Short mmCIF file of C-alpha atoms and ligand atoms in Angstrom, two decimals:
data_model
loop_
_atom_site.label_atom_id
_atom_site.label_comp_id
_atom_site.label_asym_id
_atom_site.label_seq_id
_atom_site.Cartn_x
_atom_site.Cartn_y
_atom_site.Cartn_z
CA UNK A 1 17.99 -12.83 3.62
CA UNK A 2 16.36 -12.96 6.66
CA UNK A 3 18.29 -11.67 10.09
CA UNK A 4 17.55 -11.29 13.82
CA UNK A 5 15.39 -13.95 14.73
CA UNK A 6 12.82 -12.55 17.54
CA UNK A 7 9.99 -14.65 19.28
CA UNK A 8 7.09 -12.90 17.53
CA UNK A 9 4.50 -12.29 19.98
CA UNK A 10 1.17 -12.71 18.47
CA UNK A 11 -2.29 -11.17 19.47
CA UNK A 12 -5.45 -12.42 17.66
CA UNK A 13 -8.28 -10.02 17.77
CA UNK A 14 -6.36 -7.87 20.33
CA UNK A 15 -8.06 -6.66 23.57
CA UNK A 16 -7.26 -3.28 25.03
CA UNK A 17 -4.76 -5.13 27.32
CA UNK A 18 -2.99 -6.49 24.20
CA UNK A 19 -3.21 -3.06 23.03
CA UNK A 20 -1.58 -1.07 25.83
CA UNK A 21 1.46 -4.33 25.96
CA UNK A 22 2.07 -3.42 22.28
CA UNK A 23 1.93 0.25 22.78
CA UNK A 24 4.93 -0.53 25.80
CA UNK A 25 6.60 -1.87 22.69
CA UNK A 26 6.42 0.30 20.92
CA UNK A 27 7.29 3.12 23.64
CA UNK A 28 10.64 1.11 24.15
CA UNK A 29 11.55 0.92 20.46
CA UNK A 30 11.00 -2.51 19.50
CA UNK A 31 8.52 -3.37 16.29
CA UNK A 32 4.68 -3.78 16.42
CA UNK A 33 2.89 -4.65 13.03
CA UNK A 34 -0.82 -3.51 12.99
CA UNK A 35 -3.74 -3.77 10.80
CA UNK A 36 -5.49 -1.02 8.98
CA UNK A 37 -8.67 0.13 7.26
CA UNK A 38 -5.86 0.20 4.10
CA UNK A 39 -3.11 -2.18 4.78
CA UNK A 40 -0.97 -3.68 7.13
CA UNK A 41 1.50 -1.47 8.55
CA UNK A 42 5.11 -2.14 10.46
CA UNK A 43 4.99 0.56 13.12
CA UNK A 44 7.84 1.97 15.46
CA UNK A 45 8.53 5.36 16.83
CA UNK A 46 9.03 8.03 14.55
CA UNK A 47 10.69 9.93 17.42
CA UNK A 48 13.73 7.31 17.91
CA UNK A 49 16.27 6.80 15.42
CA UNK A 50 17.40 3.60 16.36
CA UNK A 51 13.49 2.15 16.13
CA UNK A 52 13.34 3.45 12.72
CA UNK A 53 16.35 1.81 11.52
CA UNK A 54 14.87 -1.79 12.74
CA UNK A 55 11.98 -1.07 10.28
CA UNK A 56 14.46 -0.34 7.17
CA UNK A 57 16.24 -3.86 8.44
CA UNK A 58 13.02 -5.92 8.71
CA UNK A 59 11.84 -4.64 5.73
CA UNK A 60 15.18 -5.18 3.88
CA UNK A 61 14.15 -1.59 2.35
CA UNK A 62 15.92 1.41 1.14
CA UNK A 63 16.82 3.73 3.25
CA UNK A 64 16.19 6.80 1.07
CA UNK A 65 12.31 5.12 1.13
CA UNK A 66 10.60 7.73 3.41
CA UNK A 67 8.02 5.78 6.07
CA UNK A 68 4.57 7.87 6.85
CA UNK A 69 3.72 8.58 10.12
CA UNK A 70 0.32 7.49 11.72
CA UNK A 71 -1.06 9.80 14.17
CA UNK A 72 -4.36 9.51 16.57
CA UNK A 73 -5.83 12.63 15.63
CA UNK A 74 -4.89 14.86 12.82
CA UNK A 75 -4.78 17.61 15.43
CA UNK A 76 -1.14 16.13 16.25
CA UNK A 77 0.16 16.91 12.95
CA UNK A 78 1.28 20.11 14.07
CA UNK A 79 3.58 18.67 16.74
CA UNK A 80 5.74 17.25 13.97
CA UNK A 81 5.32 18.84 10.84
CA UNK A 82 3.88 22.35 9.64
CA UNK A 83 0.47 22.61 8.64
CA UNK A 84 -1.68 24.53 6.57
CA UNK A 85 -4.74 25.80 5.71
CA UNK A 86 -4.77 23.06 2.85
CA UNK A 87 -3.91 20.39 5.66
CA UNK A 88 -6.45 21.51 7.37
CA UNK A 89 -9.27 21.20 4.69
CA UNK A 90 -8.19 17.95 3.83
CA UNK A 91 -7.77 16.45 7.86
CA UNK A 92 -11.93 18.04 8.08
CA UNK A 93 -12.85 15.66 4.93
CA UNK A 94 -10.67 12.82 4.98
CA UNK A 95 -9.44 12.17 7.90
CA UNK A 96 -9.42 9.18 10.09
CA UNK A 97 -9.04 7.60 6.64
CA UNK A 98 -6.76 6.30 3.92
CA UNK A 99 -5.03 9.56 3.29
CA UNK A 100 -1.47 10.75 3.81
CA UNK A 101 -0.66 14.82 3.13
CA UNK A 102 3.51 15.55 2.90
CA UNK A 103 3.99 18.46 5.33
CA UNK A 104 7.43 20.22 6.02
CA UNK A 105 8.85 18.50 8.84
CA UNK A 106 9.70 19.82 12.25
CA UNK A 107 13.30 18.78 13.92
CA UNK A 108 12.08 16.12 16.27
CA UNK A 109 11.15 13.85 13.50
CA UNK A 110 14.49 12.26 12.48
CA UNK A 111 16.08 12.44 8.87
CA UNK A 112 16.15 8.51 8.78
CA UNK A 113 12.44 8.42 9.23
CA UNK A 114 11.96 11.25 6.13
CA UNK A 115 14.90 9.17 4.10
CA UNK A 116 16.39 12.13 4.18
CA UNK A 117 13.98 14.74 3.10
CA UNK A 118 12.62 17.70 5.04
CA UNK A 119 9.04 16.55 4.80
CA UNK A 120 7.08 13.98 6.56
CA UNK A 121 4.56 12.34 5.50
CA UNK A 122 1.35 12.52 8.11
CA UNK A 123 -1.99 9.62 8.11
CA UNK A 124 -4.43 9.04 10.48
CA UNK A 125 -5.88 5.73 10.39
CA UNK A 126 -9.61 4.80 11.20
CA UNK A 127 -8.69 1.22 11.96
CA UNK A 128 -9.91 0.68 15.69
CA UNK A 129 -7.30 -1.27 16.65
CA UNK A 130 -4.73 1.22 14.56
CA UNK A 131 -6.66 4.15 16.38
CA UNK A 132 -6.46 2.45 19.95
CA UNK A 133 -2.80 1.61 19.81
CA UNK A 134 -1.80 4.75 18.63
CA UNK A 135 -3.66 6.73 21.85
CA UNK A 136 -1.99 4.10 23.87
CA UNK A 137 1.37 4.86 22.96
CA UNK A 138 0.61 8.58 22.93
CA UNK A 139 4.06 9.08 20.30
CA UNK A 140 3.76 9.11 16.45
CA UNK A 141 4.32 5.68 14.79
CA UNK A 142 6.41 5.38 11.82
CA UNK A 143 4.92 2.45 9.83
CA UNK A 144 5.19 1.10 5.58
CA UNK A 145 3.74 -1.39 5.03
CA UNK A 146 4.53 -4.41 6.88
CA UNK A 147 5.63 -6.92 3.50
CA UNK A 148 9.16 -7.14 2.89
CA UNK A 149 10.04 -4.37 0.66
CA UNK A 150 9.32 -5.27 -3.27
CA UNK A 151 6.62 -8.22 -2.21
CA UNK A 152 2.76 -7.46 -2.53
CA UNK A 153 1.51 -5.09 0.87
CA UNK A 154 -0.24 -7.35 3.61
CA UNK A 155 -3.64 -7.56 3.81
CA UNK A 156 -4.12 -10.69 6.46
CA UNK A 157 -2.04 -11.28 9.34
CA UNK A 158 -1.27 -14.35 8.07
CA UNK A 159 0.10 -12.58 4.88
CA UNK A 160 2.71 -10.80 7.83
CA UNK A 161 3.49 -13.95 9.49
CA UNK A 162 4.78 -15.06 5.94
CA UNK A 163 7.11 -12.08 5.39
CA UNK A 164 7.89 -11.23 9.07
CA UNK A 165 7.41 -13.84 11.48
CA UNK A 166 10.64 -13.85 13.48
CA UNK A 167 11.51 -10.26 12.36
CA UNK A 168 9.28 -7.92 14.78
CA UNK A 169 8.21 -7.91 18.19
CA UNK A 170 4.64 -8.56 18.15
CA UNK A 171 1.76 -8.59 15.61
CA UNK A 172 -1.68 -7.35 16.27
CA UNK A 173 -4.28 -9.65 13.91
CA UNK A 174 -6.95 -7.90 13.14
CA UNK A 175 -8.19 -10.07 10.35
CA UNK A 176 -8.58 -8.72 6.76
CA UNK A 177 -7.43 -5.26 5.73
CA UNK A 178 -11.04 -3.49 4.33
CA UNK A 179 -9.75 -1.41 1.47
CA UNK A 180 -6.70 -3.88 0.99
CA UNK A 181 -4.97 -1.05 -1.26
CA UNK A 182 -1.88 1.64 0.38
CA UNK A 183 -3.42 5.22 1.37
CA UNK A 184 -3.69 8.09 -1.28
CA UNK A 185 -0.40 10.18 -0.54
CA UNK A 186 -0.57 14.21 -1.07
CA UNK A 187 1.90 16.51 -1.73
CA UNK A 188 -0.18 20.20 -1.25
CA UNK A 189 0.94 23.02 -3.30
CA UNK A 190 -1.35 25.96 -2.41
CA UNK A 191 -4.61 26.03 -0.65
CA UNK A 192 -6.51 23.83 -2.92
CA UNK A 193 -3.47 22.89 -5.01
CA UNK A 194 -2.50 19.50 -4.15
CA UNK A 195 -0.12 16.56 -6.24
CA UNK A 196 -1.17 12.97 -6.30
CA UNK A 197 1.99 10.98 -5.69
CA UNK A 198 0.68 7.90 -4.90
CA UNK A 199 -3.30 6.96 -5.97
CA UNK A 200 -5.76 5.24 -3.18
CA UNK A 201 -9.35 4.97 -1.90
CA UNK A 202 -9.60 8.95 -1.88
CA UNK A 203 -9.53 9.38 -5.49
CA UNK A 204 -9.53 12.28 -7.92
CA UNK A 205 -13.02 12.78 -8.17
CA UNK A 206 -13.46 13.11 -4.44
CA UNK A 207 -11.26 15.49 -4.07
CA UNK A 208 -11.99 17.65 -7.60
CA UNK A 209 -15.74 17.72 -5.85
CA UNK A 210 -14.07 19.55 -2.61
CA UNK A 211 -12.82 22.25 -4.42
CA UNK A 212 -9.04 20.74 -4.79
CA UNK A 213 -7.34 21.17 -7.87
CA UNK A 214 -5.40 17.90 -8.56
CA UNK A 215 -2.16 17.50 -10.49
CA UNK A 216 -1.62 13.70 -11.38
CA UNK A 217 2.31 12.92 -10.50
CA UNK A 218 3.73 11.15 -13.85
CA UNK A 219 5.29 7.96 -11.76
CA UNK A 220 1.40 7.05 -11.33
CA UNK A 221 1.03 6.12 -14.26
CA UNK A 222 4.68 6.04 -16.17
CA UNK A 223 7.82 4.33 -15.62
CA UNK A 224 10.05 6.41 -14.04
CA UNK A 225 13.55 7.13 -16.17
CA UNK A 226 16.65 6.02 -15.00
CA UNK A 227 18.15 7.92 -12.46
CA UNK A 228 14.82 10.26 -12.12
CA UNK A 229 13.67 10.88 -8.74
CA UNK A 230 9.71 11.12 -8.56
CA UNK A 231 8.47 12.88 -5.43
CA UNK A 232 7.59 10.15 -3.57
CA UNK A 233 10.88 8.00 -3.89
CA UNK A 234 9.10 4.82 -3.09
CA UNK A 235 7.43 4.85 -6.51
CA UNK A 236 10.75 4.33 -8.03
CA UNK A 237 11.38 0.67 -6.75
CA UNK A 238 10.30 -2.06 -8.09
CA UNK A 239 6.60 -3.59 -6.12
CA UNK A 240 4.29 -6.24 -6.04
CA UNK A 241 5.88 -8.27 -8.51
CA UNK A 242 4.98 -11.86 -8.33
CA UNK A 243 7.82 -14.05 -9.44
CA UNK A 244 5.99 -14.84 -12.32
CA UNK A 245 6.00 -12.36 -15.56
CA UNK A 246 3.12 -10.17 -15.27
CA UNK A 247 1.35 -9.54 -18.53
CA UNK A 248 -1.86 -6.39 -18.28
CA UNK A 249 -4.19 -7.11 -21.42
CA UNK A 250 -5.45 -3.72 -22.60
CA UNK A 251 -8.64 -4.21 -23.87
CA UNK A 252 -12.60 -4.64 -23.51
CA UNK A 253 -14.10 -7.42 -21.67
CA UNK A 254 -14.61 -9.08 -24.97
CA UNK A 255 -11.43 -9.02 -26.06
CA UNK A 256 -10.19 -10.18 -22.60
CA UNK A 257 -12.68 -13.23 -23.24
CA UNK A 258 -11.97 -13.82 -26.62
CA UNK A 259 -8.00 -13.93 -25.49
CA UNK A 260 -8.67 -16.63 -23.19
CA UNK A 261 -10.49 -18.76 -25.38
CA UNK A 262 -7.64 -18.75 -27.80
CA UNK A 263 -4.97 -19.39 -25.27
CA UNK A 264 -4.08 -22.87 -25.06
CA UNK A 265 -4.73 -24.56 -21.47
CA UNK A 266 -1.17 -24.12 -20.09
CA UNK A 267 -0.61 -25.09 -16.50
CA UNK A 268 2.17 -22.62 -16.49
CA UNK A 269 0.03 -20.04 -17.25
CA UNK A 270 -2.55 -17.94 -15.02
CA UNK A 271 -5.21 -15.30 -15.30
CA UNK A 272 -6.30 -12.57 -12.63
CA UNK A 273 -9.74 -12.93 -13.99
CA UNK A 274 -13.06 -10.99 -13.13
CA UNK A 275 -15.96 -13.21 -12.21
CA UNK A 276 -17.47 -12.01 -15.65
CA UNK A 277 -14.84 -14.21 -17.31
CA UNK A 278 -14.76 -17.69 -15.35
CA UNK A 279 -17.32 -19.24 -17.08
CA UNK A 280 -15.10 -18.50 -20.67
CA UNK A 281 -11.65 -19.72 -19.14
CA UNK A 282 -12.08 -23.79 -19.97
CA UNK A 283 -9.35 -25.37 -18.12
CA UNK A 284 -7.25 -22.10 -17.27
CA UNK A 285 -5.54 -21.65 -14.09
CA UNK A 286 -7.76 -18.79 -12.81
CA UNK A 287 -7.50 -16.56 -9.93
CA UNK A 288 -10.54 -14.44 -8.58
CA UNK A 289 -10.86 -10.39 -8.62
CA UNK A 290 -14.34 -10.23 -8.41
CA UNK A 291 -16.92 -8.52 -10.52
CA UNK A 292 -15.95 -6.35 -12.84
CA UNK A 293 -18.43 -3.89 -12.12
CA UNK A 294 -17.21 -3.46 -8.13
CA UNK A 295 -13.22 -2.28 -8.54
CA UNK A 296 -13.79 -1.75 -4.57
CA UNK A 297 -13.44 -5.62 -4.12
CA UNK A 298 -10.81 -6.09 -6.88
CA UNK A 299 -8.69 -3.35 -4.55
CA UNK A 300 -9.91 -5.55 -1.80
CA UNK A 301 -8.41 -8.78 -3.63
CA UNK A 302 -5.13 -7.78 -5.65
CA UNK A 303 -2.64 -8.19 -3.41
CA UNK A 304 -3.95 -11.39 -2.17
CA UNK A 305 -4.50 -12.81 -5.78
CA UNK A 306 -0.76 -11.52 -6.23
CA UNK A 307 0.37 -13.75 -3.00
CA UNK A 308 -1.40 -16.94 -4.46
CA UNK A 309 0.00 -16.50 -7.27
CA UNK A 310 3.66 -16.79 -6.02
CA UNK A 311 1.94 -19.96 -4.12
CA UNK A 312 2.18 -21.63 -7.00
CA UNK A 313 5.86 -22.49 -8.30
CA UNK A 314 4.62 -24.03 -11.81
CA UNK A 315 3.08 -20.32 -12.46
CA UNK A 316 5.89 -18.78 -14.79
CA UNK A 317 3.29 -16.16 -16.29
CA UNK A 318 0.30 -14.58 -15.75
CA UNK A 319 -2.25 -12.49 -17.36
CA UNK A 320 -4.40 -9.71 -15.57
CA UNK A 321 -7.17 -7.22 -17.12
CA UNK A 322 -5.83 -3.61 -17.07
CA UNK A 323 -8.38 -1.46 -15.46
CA UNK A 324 -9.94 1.67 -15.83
CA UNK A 325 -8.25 4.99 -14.38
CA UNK A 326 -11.72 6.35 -12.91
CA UNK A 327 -12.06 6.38 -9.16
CA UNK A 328 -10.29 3.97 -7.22
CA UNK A 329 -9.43 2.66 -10.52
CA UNK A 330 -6.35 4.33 -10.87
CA UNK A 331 -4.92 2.50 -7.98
CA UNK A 332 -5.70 -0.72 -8.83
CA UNK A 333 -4.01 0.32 -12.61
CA UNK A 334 -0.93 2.07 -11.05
CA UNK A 335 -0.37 -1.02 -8.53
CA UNK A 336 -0.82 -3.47 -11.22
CA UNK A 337 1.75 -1.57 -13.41
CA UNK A 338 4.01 -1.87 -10.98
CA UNK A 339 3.24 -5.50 -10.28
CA UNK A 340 3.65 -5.97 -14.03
CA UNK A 341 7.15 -4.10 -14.66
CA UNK A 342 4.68 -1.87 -17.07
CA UNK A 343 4.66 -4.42 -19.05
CA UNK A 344 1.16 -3.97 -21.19
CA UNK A 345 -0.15 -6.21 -24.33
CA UNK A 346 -2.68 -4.46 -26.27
CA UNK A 347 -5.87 -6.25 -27.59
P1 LIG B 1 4.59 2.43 2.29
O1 LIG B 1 4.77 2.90 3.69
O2 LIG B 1 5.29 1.16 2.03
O3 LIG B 1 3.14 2.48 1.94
O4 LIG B 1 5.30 3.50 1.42
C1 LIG B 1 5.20 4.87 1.76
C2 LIG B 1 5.20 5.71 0.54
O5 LIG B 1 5.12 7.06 0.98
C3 LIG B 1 6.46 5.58 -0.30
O6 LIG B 1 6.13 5.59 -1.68
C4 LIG B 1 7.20 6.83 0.08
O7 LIG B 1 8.08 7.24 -0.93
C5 LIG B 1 6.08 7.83 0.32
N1 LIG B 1 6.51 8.91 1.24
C6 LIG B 1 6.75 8.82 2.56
N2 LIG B 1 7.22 10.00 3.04
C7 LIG B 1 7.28 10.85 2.01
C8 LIG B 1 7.69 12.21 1.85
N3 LIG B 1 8.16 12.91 2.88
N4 LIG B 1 7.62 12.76 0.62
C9 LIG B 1 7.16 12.03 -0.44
N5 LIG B 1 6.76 10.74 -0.37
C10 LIG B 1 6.83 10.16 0.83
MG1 LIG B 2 4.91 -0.47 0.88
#
């Protein structure tokens, strides 16, 4: 349910005026949602307590969900968290970019903002309108992503208007998210030992070609138990879900094809469907990936498809390839099992 109605300001392809009003927003604890290069996020202060607890409300989220903190430089981290050599390595490669490294916190980041742990979680966006408003305001923003909590992220502003209109102070509309998949988050464990709690466009491989030694966190790619508590305690609720059933077919192309063919035309039915597939789908109720071949436009597309889908009322199931785990594969597999409440037919 839906509470305090504000008047949303909104500023379409913000100048540097927009910018700095926002940043005065956000500098007196009120809400500012902003695209970027990843998704949209729902930013406030991470230094006041009060700000931070408007997100959880918005959001109608947990509040033992920890929020990441965006920073203008990675340089900053060391304000509010302790770094490390490993830190380090990984802010040289990867950052401005759609990676976020758990640090130990320092006190003046509040408990509320950490859900309660005694790390915080640290990104650095290269979104220029992220990057602008965040050297405006000149204070760390907490921001999640700016969907109410257990509906797809936000790629579009009009995606925010949807869930948030009424509940925030002002959005920034920077038109579509690029990557349109949540940052990689890192939990380092020695100086090239790092855990992958949550997968994202830095993926395995890159970092296995630095040097890092990567340990994959089961709740990628596993339901987690009842009553276990993965290490990054978002992975735990349920995400994405359309209110259709989700189906993932495990399988080749072909058998994805040959699957289709069979179904019966069912206008209560829908595919997520690669373009490889459209021409085999007769009068299916088909929703676009892309190609097959470029898993950098299905991450693009998935949360998008995942909105039209819930468009659509008559849609009471739908079917969606499962993809491969390689590169930013895994992310598009771990958000779709999560989308899917693991559930998985194999072909
Ligand atoms: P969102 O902001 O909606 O992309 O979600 C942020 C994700 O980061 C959630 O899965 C959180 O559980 C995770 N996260 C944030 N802070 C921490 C932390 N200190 N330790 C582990 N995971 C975290
Ligand atoms: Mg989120």
């Amino acid at each position: 349910m839906k509470v305090n109605q504000l008047n949303t300001l909104i500023f379409k392809n913000p100048s540097q005026d927009d910018i700095n009003k926002a940043a005065e927003l956000l500098r007196a604890g009120k809400l500012v949602v902003f695209p970027t290069e990843t998704v949209y996020g729902l930013g406030a202060s991470a230094l006041d307590e009060t700000a931070a607890a408007r997100i959880y409300a918005a959001k109608g989220r947990p509040s033992d969900n920890p929020l990441i903190i965006h920073l203008a430089k990675a340089n900053d981290a060391s304000k509010y968290a302790d770094i490390s050599p490993c830190y380090e390595k990984l802010a040289d490669l990867f950052m401005p970019g759609p990676l976020t490294v758990v640090l130990p916190k320092k006190d003046c980041i509040p408990f509320s903002v950490t859900g309660g742990l005694d790390t915080v979680a640290v990104r650095v966006p290269s979104h220029p309108i992220a990057h602008k408003l965040l050297e405006a305001a000149s204070i760390p923003i907490a921001a999640p992503s700016a969907n109410r909590s257990g509906r797809p992220s936000c790629t579009t502003a009009e995606h925010v208007i949807e869930d948030m209109n009424g509940m925030v102070d002002a959005i920034l509309d920077g038109g579509e998210s690029d990557l349109g998949l949540e940052s990689t988050i890192l939990l380092p464990r020695g100086d090239k030992e790092v855990v992958l709690l949550r997968p994202g466009a830095i993926t395995i491989e890159m970092l296995t070609e630095n040097g890092f030694e990567v340990t994959l966190d089961k709740a990628v790619t596993e339901k987690p138990k009842e009553n276990e508590k993965p290490l990054a305690p978002g992975m735990k609720y349920r995400h994405y879900a359309p209110k259709a059933q989700m189906i993932l077919l495990d399988g080749t192309l072909d058998d994805i094809a040959e699957f289709m063919r069979q179904y019966p035309d069912d206008p209560s039915v829908a595919f997520l469907c690669y373009d490889e597939l459209k021409s085999k789908t007769g009068n299916k109720k088909i929703i676009n990936l892309g190609s097959v071949s470029d898993p950098l436009l299905q991450a693009h597309n998935l949360f998008h498809a995942l909105r039209c889908v819930d468009q659509d009322d008559s849609i009471k199931t739908v079917y969606a390839p499962l993809p491969d785990q390689e590169n930013i594969g895994l992310a598009l597999y771990n958000r779709l099992l999560k989308a899917a409440g693991y559930t998985v037919k194999k072909l």
